[in-house]
Amino acid sequence: MDSGRLERIYRDYVACLNARDWDALGRFVDGAVEHNGMALGLAGYRRMLEQDVAAIPDLHYVVGLLVVQPPHVAARLLFDCTPEGRFLGLAVDGRRIRFSENVFYGFAQDRISRVWSVVDKAAIEAQLAASSHG
């Protein structure tokens, strides 16, 4: 697969997430997808995304940096949102936060088969500490 095609597939995947078009997720994600070393399968991956949206109703994925080297994609995703209650074990409670996620994807047959993701939790902790002192 060439890098232009893989980039289009990835950007369409992000558009699918932002549209909450969960029924179309199988066009982009393999049925046996793994996330951070755990075999979730498509149904488990969908549940994870649905839980993210339930906890963060205004969740919107913005691609800040994208590197495509087939069969891999590396992205820095940017978020500006207001999680309800707890997020990543932190009491965010509806406060607006900005953070990034650095994520690598492995593709097989035009679908995401592996995901390795790290959220910048330290950035969130710093914002929460600053807002409690303000």
Short mmCIF file of N, CA, C and O in Angstrom, two decimals:
data_model
loop_
_atom_site.label_atom_id
_atom_site.label_comp_id
_atom_site.label_asym_id
_atom_site.label_seq_id
_atom_site.Cartn_x
_atom_site.Cartn_y
_atom_site.Cartn_z
N MET A 1 0.85 -1.17 0.00
CA MET A 1 0.00 0.00 0.00
C MET A 1 0.90 1.24 0.00
O MET A 1 1.87 1.31 0.73
N ASP A 2 0.53 2.22 -0.80
CA ASP A 2 1.34 3.44 -0.84
C ASP A 2 0.92 4.39 0.28
O ASP A 2 -0.17 4.29 0.84
N SER A 3 1.80 5.32 0.60
CA SER A 3 1.57 6.20 1.75
C SER A 3 0.38 7.13 1.54
O SER A 3 -0.35 7.44 2.49
N GLY A 4 0.14 7.58 0.31
CA GLY A 4 -1.02 8.44 0.06
C GLY A 4 -2.33 7.74 0.35
O GLY A 4 -3.23 8.31 0.96
N ARG A 5 -2.44 6.50 -0.08
CA ARG A 5 -3.66 5.72 0.18
C ARG A 5 -3.83 5.47 1.67
O ARG A 5 -4.93 5.61 2.22
N LEU A 6 -2.73 5.12 2.36
CA LEU A 6 -2.81 4.86 3.79
C LEU A 6 -3.20 6.12 4.56
O LEU A 6 -4.01 6.07 5.49
N GLU A 7 -2.68 7.27 4.14
CA GLU A 7 -3.08 8.52 4.80
C GLU A 7 -4.56 8.80 4.61
O GLU A 7 -5.25 9.21 5.56
N ARG A 8 -5.09 8.56 3.42
CA ARG A 8 -6.53 8.78 3.17
C ARG A 8 -7.37 7.85 4.05
O ARG A 8 -8.38 8.29 4.63
N ILE A 9 -6.96 6.60 4.15
CA ILE A 9 -7.70 5.65 5.00
C ILE A 9 -7.68 6.14 6.45
O ILE A 9 -8.72 6.14 7.12
N TYR A 10 -6.52 6.58 6.92
CA TYR A 10 -6.43 7.03 8.31
C TYR A 10 -7.28 8.27 8.55
O TYR A 10 -8.01 8.37 9.54
N ARG A 11 -7.22 9.24 7.65
CA ARG A 11 -8.03 10.46 7.82
C ARG A 11 -9.53 10.14 7.76
O ARG A 11 -10.32 10.75 8.48
N ASP A 12 -9.91 9.18 6.93
CA ASP A 12 -11.32 8.74 6.89
C ASP A 12 -11.70 8.06 8.22
O ASP A 12 -12.83 8.21 8.69
N TYR A 13 -10.77 7.33 8.81
CA TYR A 13 -11.00 6.71 10.11
C TYR A 13 -11.24 7.78 11.17
O TYR A 13 -12.20 7.69 11.96
N VAL A 14 -10.43 8.82 11.19
CA VAL A 14 -10.61 9.91 12.16
C VAL A 14 -11.95 10.59 11.93
O VAL A 14 -12.67 10.91 12.89
N ALA A 15 -12.33 10.79 10.68
CA ALA A 15 -13.64 11.38 10.37
C ALA A 15 -14.77 10.48 10.88
O ALA A 15 -15.78 10.96 11.41
N CYS A 16 -14.60 9.16 10.78
CA CYS A 16 -15.57 8.19 11.28
C CYS A 16 -15.72 8.34 12.79
O CYS A 16 -16.83 8.34 13.32
N LEU A 17 -14.58 8.49 13.50
CA LEU A 17 -14.63 8.67 14.95
C LEU A 17 -15.36 9.97 15.31
O LEU A 17 -16.19 9.98 16.22
N ASN A 18 -15.03 11.05 14.62
CA ASN A 18 -15.65 12.33 14.93
C ASN A 18 -17.14 12.35 14.60
O ASN A 18 -17.91 13.06 15.26
N ALA A 19 -17.56 11.54 13.63
CA ALA A 19 -18.98 11.45 13.27
C ALA A 19 -19.73 10.47 14.17
O ALA A 19 -20.96 10.37 14.09
N ARG A 20 -18.98 9.75 15.02
CA ARG A 20 -19.58 8.72 15.89
C ARG A 20 -20.29 7.65 15.06
O ARG A 20 -21.32 7.11 15.44
N ASP A 21 -19.73 7.36 13.88
CA ASP A 21 -20.32 6.38 12.96
C ASP A 21 -19.79 4.99 13.30
O ASP A 21 -19.03 4.38 12.55
N TRP A 22 -20.19 4.50 14.46
CA TRP A 22 -19.66 3.24 14.98
C TRP A 22 -19.93 2.07 14.05
O TRP A 22 -19.14 1.12 14.00
N ASP A 23 -21.04 2.10 13.32
CA ASP A 23 -21.35 1.00 12.41
C ASP A 23 -20.36 0.90 11.26
O ASP A 23 -20.19 -0.16 10.68
N ALA A 24 -19.68 2.00 10.93
CA ALA A 24 -18.69 2.00 9.85
C ALA A 24 -17.29 1.65 10.34
O ALA A 24 -16.36 1.54 9.54
N LEU A 25 -17.12 1.48 11.63
CA LEU A 25 -15.79 1.26 12.21
C LEU A 25 -15.08 0.06 11.59
O LEU A 25 -13.86 0.09 11.39
N GLY A 26 -15.82 -0.98 11.25
CA GLY A 26 -15.24 -2.18 10.66
C GLY A 26 -14.59 -1.95 9.30
O GLY A 26 -13.80 -2.77 8.84
N ARG A 27 -14.89 -0.84 8.66
CA ARG A 27 -14.22 -0.49 7.40
C ARG A 27 -12.76 -0.13 7.64
O ARG A 27 -11.94 -0.21 6.74
N PHE A 28 -12.45 0.31 8.88
CA PHE A 28 -11.13 0.83 9.20
C PHE A 28 -10.35 -0.02 10.21
O PHE A 28 -9.14 0.09 10.29
N VAL A 29 -11.07 -0.82 11.00
CA VAL A 29 -10.46 -1.55 12.11
C VAL A 29 -10.65 -3.04 11.90
O VAL A 29 -11.77 -3.50 11.65
N ASP A 30 -9.57 -3.79 12.04
CA ASP A 30 -9.59 -5.23 11.87
C ASP A 30 -10.41 -5.90 12.98
O ASP A 30 -10.45 -5.42 14.11
N GLY A 31 -11.03 -7.00 12.66
CA GLY A 31 -11.85 -7.73 13.63
C GLY A 31 -11.08 -8.27 14.82
O GLY A 31 -11.66 -8.56 15.86
N ALA A 32 -9.76 -8.40 14.67
CA ALA A 32 -8.93 -8.92 15.76
C ALA A 32 -7.95 -7.86 16.27
O ALA A 32 -6.85 -8.16 16.68
N VAL A 33 -8.37 -6.61 16.25
CA VAL A 33 -7.49 -5.49 16.62
C VAL A 33 -6.98 -5.62 18.05
O VAL A 33 -7.68 -6.11 18.94
N GLU A 34 -5.72 -5.19 18.23
CA GLU A 34 -5.10 -5.14 19.56
C GLU A 34 -4.86 -3.68 19.93
O GLU A 34 -4.51 -2.87 19.06
N HIS A 35 -5.04 -3.36 21.21
CA HIS A 35 -4.79 -2.01 21.71
C HIS A 35 -3.84 -2.11 22.90
O HIS A 35 -4.17 -2.75 23.89
N ASN A 36 -2.67 -1.49 22.78
CA ASN A 36 -1.65 -1.53 23.83
C ASN A 36 -1.39 -2.96 24.33
O ASN A 36 -1.30 -3.21 25.52
N GLY A 37 -1.30 -3.88 23.36
CA GLY A 37 -0.97 -5.26 23.68
C GLY A 37 -2.13 -6.14 24.10
O GLY A 37 -1.95 -7.33 24.33
N MET A 38 -3.33 -5.57 24.19
CA MET A 38 -4.51 -6.35 24.59
C MET A 38 -5.38 -6.63 23.37
O MET A 38 -5.71 -5.71 22.62
N ALA A 39 -5.75 -7.89 23.20
CA ALA A 39 -6.64 -8.27 22.10
C ALA A 39 -8.06 -7.84 22.46
O ALA A 39 -8.68 -8.42 23.34
N LEU A 40 -8.54 -6.79 21.79
CA LEU A 40 -9.90 -6.30 22.07
C LEU A 40 -10.90 -6.81 21.05
O LEU A 40 -12.08 -6.96 21.36
N GLY A 41 -10.46 -7.02 19.83
CA GLY A 41 -11.39 -7.32 18.76
C GLY A 41 -12.18 -6.07 18.41
O GLY A 41 -12.15 -5.07 19.15
N LEU A 42 -12.88 -6.12 17.31
CA LEU A 42 -13.63 -4.94 16.86
C LEU A 42 -14.70 -4.51 17.87
O LEU A 42 -14.84 -3.32 18.17
N ALA A 43 -15.41 -5.46 18.44
CA ALA A 43 -16.47 -5.13 19.40
C ALA A 43 -15.89 -4.45 20.64
O ALA A 43 -16.43 -3.46 21.13
N GLY A 44 -14.78 -4.96 21.16
CA GLY A 44 -14.14 -4.36 22.33
C GLY A 44 -13.57 -2.99 22.03
O GLY A 44 -13.64 -2.08 22.87
N TYR A 45 -13.01 -2.83 20.85
CA TYR A 45 -12.46 -1.54 20.44
C TYR A 45 -13.59 -0.51 20.33
O TYR A 45 -13.46 0.62 20.81
N ARG A 46 -14.70 -0.93 19.75
CA ARG A 46 -15.86 -0.04 19.65
C ARG A 46 -16.37 0.35 21.03
O ARG A 46 -16.66 1.53 21.28
N ARG A 47 -16.46 -0.61 21.94
CA ARG A 47 -16.90 -0.30 23.32
C ARG A 47 -15.97 0.72 23.97
O ARG A 47 -16.43 1.63 24.64
N MET A 48 -14.67 0.56 23.77
CA MET A 48 -13.70 1.49 24.34
C MET A 48 -13.95 2.91 23.81
O MET A 48 -13.99 3.87 24.58
N LEU A 49 -14.18 3.03 22.51
CA LEU A 49 -14.43 4.35 21.91
C LEU A 49 -15.76 4.93 22.40
O LEU A 49 -15.86 6.12 22.70
N GLU A 50 -16.78 4.09 22.50
CA GLU A 50 -18.08 4.55 23.00
C GLU A 50 -17.97 5.01 24.45
O GLU A 50 -18.61 6.00 24.84
N GLN A 51 -17.19 4.32 25.26
CA GLN A 51 -16.98 4.73 26.65
C GLN A 51 -16.25 6.07 26.71
O GLN A 51 -16.56 6.91 27.56
N ASP A 52 -15.28 6.27 25.82
CA ASP A 52 -14.57 7.55 25.76
C ASP A 52 -15.56 8.69 25.49
O ASP A 52 -15.52 9.73 26.16
N VAL A 53 -16.45 8.49 24.55
CA VAL A 53 -17.43 9.53 24.20
C VAL A 53 -18.45 9.73 25.31
O VAL A 53 -18.88 10.85 25.56
N ALA A 54 -18.81 8.66 26.00
CA ALA A 54 -19.74 8.79 27.13
C ALA A 54 -19.12 9.64 28.23
O ALA A 54 -19.79 10.47 28.85
N ALA A 55 -17.83 9.46 28.47
CA ALA A 55 -17.13 10.22 29.51
C ALA A 55 -16.77 11.63 29.04
O ALA A 55 -16.62 12.54 29.86
N ILE A 56 -16.63 11.80 27.73
CA ILE A 56 -16.24 13.10 27.15
C ILE A 56 -17.16 13.39 25.98
O ILE A 56 -16.82 13.16 24.81
N PRO A 57 -18.36 13.90 26.24
CA PRO A 57 -19.33 14.11 25.16
C PRO A 57 -18.84 15.03 24.03
O PRO A 57 -19.25 14.86 22.88
N ASP A 58 -17.96 15.98 24.35
CA ASP A 58 -17.47 16.89 23.30
C ASP A 58 -16.13 16.43 22.71
O ASP A 58 -15.41 17.22 22.10
N LEU A 59 -15.81 15.15 22.85
CA LEU A 59 -14.57 14.60 22.32
C LEU A 59 -14.50 14.80 20.81
O LEU A 59 -15.44 14.45 20.09
N HIS A 60 -13.41 15.37 20.35
CA HIS A 60 -13.18 15.58 18.92
C HIS A 60 -11.70 15.34 18.64
O HIS A 60 -10.84 15.89 19.31
N TYR A 61 -11.44 14.50 17.66
CA TYR A 61 -10.07 14.13 17.30
C TYR A 61 -9.52 15.11 16.27
O TYR A 61 -10.13 15.30 15.22
N VAL A 62 -8.38 15.72 16.57
CA VAL A 62 -7.71 16.61 15.64
C VAL A 62 -6.31 16.05 15.39
O VAL A 62 -5.55 15.82 16.34
N VAL A 63 -5.99 15.82 14.14
CA VAL A 63 -4.68 15.31 13.79
C VAL A 63 -3.70 16.48 13.77
O VAL A 63 -3.80 17.37 12.93
N GLY A 64 -2.79 16.50 14.74
CA GLY A 64 -1.81 17.57 14.83
C GLY A 64 -0.54 17.26 14.06
O GLY A 64 0.09 18.14 13.50
N LEU A 65 -0.16 16.00 14.03
CA LEU A 65 1.04 15.56 13.32
C LEU A 65 0.75 14.16 12.80
O LEU A 65 0.17 13.33 13.52
N LEU A 66 1.14 13.91 11.57
CA LEU A 66 0.87 12.61 10.97
C LEU A 66 2.09 12.18 10.16
O LEU A 66 2.58 12.93 9.32
N VAL A 67 2.58 10.98 10.45
CA VAL A 67 3.68 10.39 9.71
C VAL A 67 3.20 9.05 9.19
O VAL A 67 2.72 8.22 9.98
N VAL A 68 3.31 8.85 7.90
CA VAL A 68 2.84 7.61 7.28
C VAL A 68 4.02 6.89 6.64
O VAL A 68 4.70 7.45 5.78
N GLN A 69 4.25 5.69 7.11
CA GLN A 69 5.29 4.83 6.53
C GLN A 69 4.70 3.42 6.48
O GLN A 69 4.79 2.67 7.46
N PRO A 70 4.02 3.09 5.37
CA PRO A 70 3.32 1.81 5.29
C PRO A 70 4.19 0.64 5.75
O PRO A 70 5.37 0.60 5.43
N PRO A 71 3.60 -0.24 6.55
CA PRO A 71 2.19 -0.35 6.95
C PRO A 71 1.87 0.34 8.28
O PRO A 71 0.95 -0.07 8.98
N HIS A 72 2.62 1.40 8.63
CA HIS A 72 2.40 2.08 9.91
C HIS A 72 2.01 3.54 9.74
O HIS A 72 2.41 4.19 8.77
N VAL A 73 1.27 4.02 10.71
CA VAL A 73 0.90 5.43 10.83
C VAL A 73 1.24 5.87 12.24
O VAL A 73 0.95 5.15 13.20
N ALA A 74 1.87 7.03 12.36
CA ALA A 74 2.13 7.63 13.67
C ALA A 74 1.41 8.96 13.69
O ALA A 74 1.50 9.74 12.74
N ALA A 75 0.68 9.23 14.77
CA ALA A 75 -0.09 10.47 14.85
C ALA A 75 0.02 11.09 16.24
O ALA A 75 0.10 10.38 17.24
N ARG A 76 0.02 12.39 16.25
CA ARG A 76 -0.14 13.15 17.50
C ARG A 76 -1.52 13.76 17.40
O ARG A 76 -1.78 14.64 16.57
N LEU A 77 -2.43 13.25 18.21
CA LEU A 77 -3.81 13.71 18.22
C LEU A 77 -3.97 14.77 19.30
O LEU A 77 -3.45 14.61 20.41
N LEU A 78 -4.69 15.83 18.98
CA LEU A 78 -4.88 16.95 19.90
C LEU A 78 -6.33 16.99 20.36
O LEU A 78 -7.25 16.82 19.55
N PHE A 79 -6.51 17.27 21.65
CA PHE A 79 -7.84 17.30 22.23
C PHE A 79 -8.01 18.57 23.06
O PHE A 79 -7.10 18.99 23.76
N ASP A 80 -9.18 19.15 22.97
CA ASP A 80 -9.60 20.31 23.75
C ASP A 80 -11.03 20.00 24.15
O ASP A 80 -11.95 20.11 23.32
N CYS A 81 -11.25 19.55 25.38
CA CYS A 81 -12.55 18.99 25.73
C CYS A 81 -12.84 19.13 27.22
O CYS A 81 -12.00 19.62 27.98
N THR A 82 -14.03 18.70 27.60
CA THR A 82 -14.48 18.80 28.99
C THR A 82 -15.01 17.45 29.48
O THR A 82 -16.22 17.21 29.45
N PRO A 83 -14.12 16.57 29.93
CA PRO A 83 -14.57 15.28 30.46
C PRO A 83 -15.47 15.46 31.68
O PRO A 83 -15.25 16.36 32.50
N GLU A 84 -16.46 14.60 31.78
CA GLU A 84 -17.33 14.62 32.95
C GLU A 84 -16.75 13.66 33.98
O GLU A 84 -16.24 12.61 33.63
N GLY A 85 -16.82 14.02 35.23
CA GLY A 85 -16.35 13.12 36.29
C GLY A 85 -14.85 12.90 36.22
O GLY A 85 -14.07 13.83 36.06
N ARG A 86 -14.46 11.61 36.30
CA ARG A 86 -13.04 11.24 36.32
C ARG A 86 -12.58 10.87 34.92
O ARG A 86 -13.32 10.27 34.15
N PHE A 87 -11.33 11.22 34.63
CA PHE A 87 -10.71 10.88 33.35
C PHE A 87 -9.27 10.47 33.64
O PHE A 87 -8.54 11.23 34.29
N LEU A 88 -8.91 9.27 33.24
CA LEU A 88 -7.58 8.72 33.51
C LEU A 88 -7.28 8.73 35.02
O LEU A 88 -6.15 8.96 35.43
N GLY A 89 -8.31 8.54 35.81
CA GLY A 89 -8.15 8.51 37.26
C GLY A 89 -8.08 9.88 37.91
O GLY A 89 -7.89 9.99 39.11
N LEU A 90 -8.25 10.93 37.10
CA LEU A 90 -8.16 12.31 37.61
C LEU A 90 -9.55 12.91 37.72
O LEU A 90 -10.39 12.72 36.84
N ALA A 91 -9.80 13.68 38.78
CA ALA A 91 -11.10 14.34 38.97
C ALA A 91 -11.14 15.60 38.11
O ALA A 91 -10.81 16.70 38.55
N VAL A 92 -11.55 15.43 36.87
CA VAL A 92 -11.64 16.57 35.94
C VAL A 92 -12.96 17.31 36.15
O VAL A 92 -13.01 18.53 36.14
N ASP A 93 -14.04 16.55 36.35
CA ASP A 93 -15.35 17.08 36.73
C ASP A 93 -15.83 18.23 35.86
O ASP A 93 -16.25 19.27 36.35
N GLY A 94 -15.76 18.06 34.55
CA GLY A 94 -16.32 19.04 33.64
C GLY A 94 -15.43 20.24 33.34
O GLY A 94 -15.85 21.15 32.64
N ARG A 95 -14.22 20.25 33.88
CA ARG A 95 -13.29 21.35 33.55
C ARG A 95 -12.72 21.13 32.15
O ARG A 95 -12.47 20.01 31.74
N ARG A 96 -12.50 22.22 31.46
CA ARG A 96 -11.93 22.15 30.12
C ARG A 96 -10.44 21.84 30.22
O ARG A 96 -9.72 22.48 31.00
N ILE A 97 -10.01 20.85 29.45
CA ILE A 97 -8.59 20.48 29.42
C ILE A 97 -8.12 20.34 27.98
O ILE A 97 -8.92 20.09 27.07
N ARG A 98 -6.82 20.51 27.81
CA ARG A 98 -6.18 20.30 26.51
C ARG A 98 -5.05 19.30 26.73
O ARG A 98 -4.28 19.43 27.68
N PHE A 99 -4.97 18.33 25.84
CA PHE A 99 -3.93 17.32 25.95
C PHE A 99 -3.71 16.67 24.59
O PHE A 99 -4.46 16.91 23.65
N SER A 100 -2.67 15.86 24.52
CA SER A 100 -2.39 15.15 23.28
C SER A 100 -2.30 13.65 23.55
O SER A 100 -2.14 13.21 24.69
N GLU A 101 -2.42 12.92 22.49
CA GLU A 101 -2.23 11.47 22.51
C GLU A 101 -1.25 11.15 21.39
O GLU A 101 -1.42 11.59 20.26
N ASN A 102 -0.20 10.42 21.73
CA ASN A 102 0.74 9.95 20.72
C ASN A 102 0.39 8.49 20.45
O ASN A 102 0.34 7.67 21.37
N VAL A 103 0.09 8.21 19.19
CA VAL A 103 -0.44 6.88 18.87
C VAL A 103 0.20 6.36 17.58
O VAL A 103 0.41 7.12 16.64
N PHE A 104 0.53 5.08 17.62
CA PHE A 104 1.06 4.38 16.47
C PHE A 104 0.06 3.31 16.07
O PHE A 104 -0.51 2.64 16.93
N TYR A 105 -0.13 3.15 14.76
CA TYR A 105 -1.05 2.16 14.24
C TYR A 105 -0.30 1.23 13.30
O TYR A 105 0.51 1.69 12.49
N GLY A 106 -0.60 -0.06 13.39
CA GLY A 106 -0.13 -1.03 12.42
C GLY A 106 -1.32 -1.44 11.58
O GLY A 106 -2.39 -1.73 12.12
N PHE A 107 -1.15 -1.44 10.28
CA PHE A 107 -2.23 -1.80 9.36
C PHE A 107 -1.96 -3.15 8.72
O PHE A 107 -0.81 -3.50 8.45
N ALA A 108 -3.02 -3.89 8.47
CA ALA A 108 -2.98 -5.13 7.71
C ALA A 108 -4.22 -5.15 6.82
O ALA A 108 -5.33 -4.92 7.30
N GLN A 109 -4.04 -5.38 5.54
CA GLN A 109 -5.14 -5.38 4.57
C GLN A 109 -6.03 -4.15 4.71
O GLN A 109 -7.26 -4.25 4.83
N ASP A 110 -5.41 -2.99 4.73
CA ASP A 110 -6.12 -1.69 4.75
C ASP A 110 -6.90 -1.41 6.03
O ASP A 110 -7.72 -0.50 6.07
N ARG A 111 -6.65 -2.19 7.09
CA ARG A 111 -7.36 -1.96 8.35
C ARG A 111 -6.37 -1.89 9.50
O ARG A 111 -5.32 -2.52 9.49
N ILE A 112 -6.77 -1.16 10.53
CA ILE A 112 -5.93 -1.04 11.73
C ILE A 112 -5.96 -2.38 12.46
O ILE A 112 -7.03 -2.87 12.84
N SER A 113 -4.77 -2.94 12.66
CA SER A 113 -4.70 -4.24 13.35
C SER A 113 -4.06 -4.12 14.73
O SER A 113 -4.32 -4.93 15.60
N ARG A 114 -3.22 -3.08 14.90
CA ARG A 114 -2.57 -2.85 16.20
C ARG A 114 -2.53 -1.36 16.48
O ARG A 114 -2.27 -0.56 15.59
N VAL A 115 -2.75 -1.02 17.76
CA VAL A 115 -2.70 0.37 18.20
C VAL A 115 -1.84 0.44 19.46
O VAL A 115 -2.05 -0.35 20.38
N TRP A 116 -0.90 1.38 19.46
CA TRP A 116 -0.10 1.65 20.65
C TRP A 116 -0.32 3.12 20.99
O TRP A 116 0.00 4.00 20.19
N SER A 117 -0.84 3.40 22.17
CA SER A 117 -1.29 4.75 22.49
C SER A 117 -0.78 5.20 23.86
O SER A 117 -0.81 4.42 24.82
N VAL A 118 -0.36 6.46 23.93
CA VAL A 118 0.05 7.07 25.19
C VAL A 118 -0.58 8.47 25.26
O VAL A 118 -0.34 9.30 24.38
N VAL A 119 -1.40 8.70 26.28
CA VAL A 119 -2.03 10.01 26.50
C VAL A 119 -1.13 10.82 27.43
O VAL A 119 -0.59 10.28 28.41
N ASP A 120 -0.98 12.10 27.14
CA ASP A 120 -0.15 12.99 27.96
C ASP A 120 -0.88 13.36 29.25
O ASP A 120 -1.43 14.46 29.40
N LYS A 121 -0.89 12.43 30.19
CA LYS A 121 -1.58 12.62 31.46
C LYS A 121 -0.93 13.73 32.28
O LYS A 121 -1.62 14.46 32.99
N ALA A 122 0.38 13.90 32.17
CA ALA A 122 1.08 14.95 32.92
C ALA A 122 0.56 16.34 32.53
O ALA A 122 0.44 17.22 33.39
N ALA A 123 0.22 16.54 31.28
CA ALA A 123 -0.32 17.83 30.84
C ALA A 123 -1.67 18.09 31.51
O ALA A 123 -1.96 19.23 31.92
N ILE A 124 -2.47 17.07 31.63
CA ILE A 124 -3.77 17.21 32.29
C ILE A 124 -3.58 17.51 33.77
O ILE A 124 -4.23 18.40 34.33
N GLU A 125 -2.69 16.77 34.42
CA GLU A 125 -2.42 17.00 35.85
C GLU A 125 -1.95 18.43 36.09
O GLU A 125 -2.38 19.06 37.07
N ALA A 126 -1.10 18.95 35.22
CA ALA A 126 -0.60 20.32 35.37
C ALA A 126 -1.74 21.35 35.25
O ALA A 126 -1.81 22.30 36.02
N GLN A 127 -2.65 21.12 34.31
CA GLN A 127 -3.79 22.03 34.15
C GLN A 127 -4.71 21.99 35.36
O GLN A 127 -5.20 23.03 35.82
N LEU A 128 -4.96 20.79 35.86
CA LEU A 128 -5.84 20.66 37.02
C LEU A 128 -5.22 21.32 38.25
O LEU A 128 -5.91 21.99 39.03
N ALA A 129 -3.90 21.17 38.42
CA ALA A 129 -3.21 21.81 39.54
C ALA A 129 -3.26 23.33 39.41
O ALA A 129 -3.51 24.02 40.39
N ALA A 130 -3.07 23.84 38.19
CA ALA A 130 -3.11 25.29 37.97
C ALA A 130 -4.51 25.85 38.21
O ALA A 130 -4.65 26.93 38.79
N SER A 131 -5.54 25.09 37.81
CA SER A 131 -6.90 25.60 37.97
C SER A 131 -7.34 25.56 39.44
O SER A 131 -8.19 26.32 39.86
N SER A 132 -6.75 24.67 40.22
CA SER A 132 -7.10 24.62 41.64
C SER A 132 -6.40 25.70 42.46
O SER A 132 -6.80 25.99 43.57
N HIS A 133 -5.36 26.29 41.87
CA HIS A 133 -4.64 27.38 42.54
C HIS A 133 -5.08 28.75 42.05
O HIS A 133 -4.63 29.76 42.57
N GLY A 134 -5.92 28.76 41.00
CA GLY A 134 -6.29 30.03 40.39
C GLY A 134 -7.45 30.63 41.01
O GLY A 134 -7.78 31.73 41.17
#
